[in-house]
Amino acid sequence: MREPGVSRRKFLGVSAASLALASSARGAAKSDKGDKDKGNSFPKDFVWGVATASYQVEGAVSEDGRGASVWDTFCKRKGAIFDGNTGDTACDHYHLFKEDVALMKTLGVKSYRFSVSWPRVLPNGVGAVNGKGLDFYNRLLDELGKAGITPMCTVFHWDYPEALYKRGGWLNRDSADWFAEYTALLADKFSDRVKLWVTQNEPQCFIGLGHLDGVHAPGDKLKFGDYLLAAHNGMRAHAKAVQALRAHAKDPKATKVGYVLAAQIAQPASDKPEDVEAARAAIFAVNGRHEWNNAWWTDPVVLGKYPEDGVAEYGKDMPKFKPSDLEDMKQPIDFLGLNIYKADSYKRGADGKPEHLKIPDGYPRAGSDWQIITPASMYWGPRFFHERYKLPLSITENGLAVRDQIFLDGKVHDPPRIDFMHRYLLELARAIKDGVPVTGYYAWSLLDNFEWSDGYKQRFGLVYVDYQNQKRVPKDSFDWYKKVIATNGKSLSDKNAVPVDKVTP
Ligand code: GBH
């Protein structure tokens, strides 16, 4: 409901199409004021990167002794994946990694975030090691080394070994030790070259989408209490992996360990303090019997406790566990990784509580329906997360799905992606300017790739992949991002760049 005397523009604030988008312009305008170093709030050593994940790009699912993952199995389930697509070949990164590293070198990225396929290196999840699987990552790491690109290694990005799933998977209390064994192996083999580590990518997804909603592998719809138990063991596994990395890394001092969330951002509907308060409360609230919150997945591992609102709401579905589990789950980490794609908007409601605002009709969206375009999420997300957890942050993923195609001129023109990244990066610059310690930004993704249950329908790459012949075509956004990196973000406020305050869909 609209308050009297407040203009539409002012009231809708970041919640409506026009203003959500205009908020980038506001951020830019702010940093322009009296500042000669326009748009240059990115620190000198800011880590510009790109990200991928093993199952989404590697292919070669039955090569060189790789074991099965739950995604191999899930992809065969009728109706599970768009058009019956699978990750069997994906981008064939397993064979084409040299070409892909060369692309990254041309792009000028400082860092490549990739993940290891657990069943490729441990076909049964634990026990016998597959040397040929390790060799692939050795070749990749050596190639990155030659190109001067710093690896960020995600230990687990969803391709869980089928063999361990058959032993109960995350419901089995031993799953935390299995994960620690796997992580120790990676530290032993790769920590001479890898200093930046992520234990797990988006627990909300591999536990929630995979075990509660059943829309991701392994496709289970567990009872809520069992889902909470899987989540509990997943977080225990994360903590044991942190310990394994500290114990096995060749240079523990230089080793930085992080944990990556599918950050669920709440942004205020206006700059009014009461709306900012509403968003601040909403972003860490746990309500509803679903996985889409932040605190359930972060409080235990950073603060050593489950959030009280969630504990009250979940009642007797709470898993039974030893109190020492919570102490064990809280292992010091060096950074939190936030994957930021979109936000929900909140204002203070009539009852004083945060009120979730409906998405305005016709609001700008990505090719994938779930992603609305909300640049200010890249300001408020890092800011709120830093306030609560007081950890350095890295934006470990951000990107836009577009149904790209090769144009008649042989190029892939993707102005929506450029505009998206431009707006979000200006908001990130604003957060950094306001003192939020963000160490890096990883574009999702280097390549178009297997978008889980959306198959190859959605394209997130800076590089187009023709899946028929594995040809790579850098998109316009590739050249654009190259310039952003080369200027350490200064090009974002270049007067010849897209004028952010003029572009309104
Ligand atoms: C990330 O997930 C993943 O880390 C990455 O692998 C993926 O390719 C990328 O983003 C792009 O999607 O409609 O209720 O099923 C992003 C978080 C959360 C986005 C679930 C899609 C679908 C919600 N994802 N969401 S639902």
Short mmCIF file of N, CA, C and O in Angstrom, two decimals, residues 37 76 181 208 276 341 380 404 441 482 495:
data_model
loop_
_atom_site.label_atom_id
_atom_site.label_comp_id
_atom_site.label_asym_id
_atom_site.label_seq_id
_atom_site.Cartn_x
_atom_site.Cartn_y
_atom_site.Cartn_z
N ASP A 37 38.81 9.74 -8.46
CA ASP A 37 39.09 8.35 -8.78
C ASP A 37 37.81 7.59 -9.08
O ASP A 37 37.50 6.58 -8.48
N LYS A 76 19.39 -39.51 -15.93
CA LYS A 76 18.71 -40.59 -16.68
C LYS A 76 17.24 -40.70 -16.28
O LYS A 76 16.47 -41.39 -16.93
N GLU A 181 38.02 -37.22 4.40
CA GLU A 181 39.03 -38.06 3.73
C GLU A 181 39.30 -37.55 2.31
O GLU A 181 40.45 -37.41 1.88
N GLY A 208 18.99 -29.04 0.01
CA GLY A 208 17.57 -28.67 -0.13
C GLY A 208 16.96 -29.09 -1.46
O GLY A 208 15.95 -29.82 -1.49
N VAL A 276 15.44 -0.32 5.62
CA VAL A 276 16.75 -0.98 5.71
C VAL A 276 16.72 -1.96 6.89
O VAL A 276 17.17 -3.10 6.77
N TYR A 341 22.75 -13.57 -7.15
CA TYR A 341 22.07 -13.47 -8.43
C TYR A 341 20.91 -12.49 -8.39
O TYR A 341 20.61 -11.82 -9.35
N TRP A 380 23.57 -4.54 -0.86
CA TRP A 380 23.01 -4.90 0.44
C TRP A 380 23.45 -6.28 0.90
O TRP A 380 23.67 -6.50 2.10
N ASP A 404 21.31 -17.05 -25.47
CA ASP A 404 22.17 -16.50 -26.52
C ASP A 404 22.16 -17.35 -27.78
O ASP A 404 21.87 -18.54 -27.76
N TYR A 441 35.68 -11.09 -7.20
CA TYR A 441 34.41 -11.24 -7.93
C TYR A 441 34.64 -12.28 -9.02
O TYR A 441 35.54 -12.12 -9.85
N LYS A 482 36.80 -8.06 -20.08
CA LYS A 482 38.25 -7.94 -20.26
C LYS A 482 38.70 -6.51 -19.95
O LYS A 482 39.71 -6.28 -19.28
N LYS A 495 32.86 7.32 -19.40
CA LYS A 495 31.72 8.03 -20.01
C LYS A 495 31.27 7.38 -21.32
O LYS A 495 30.14 7.55 -21.76
#
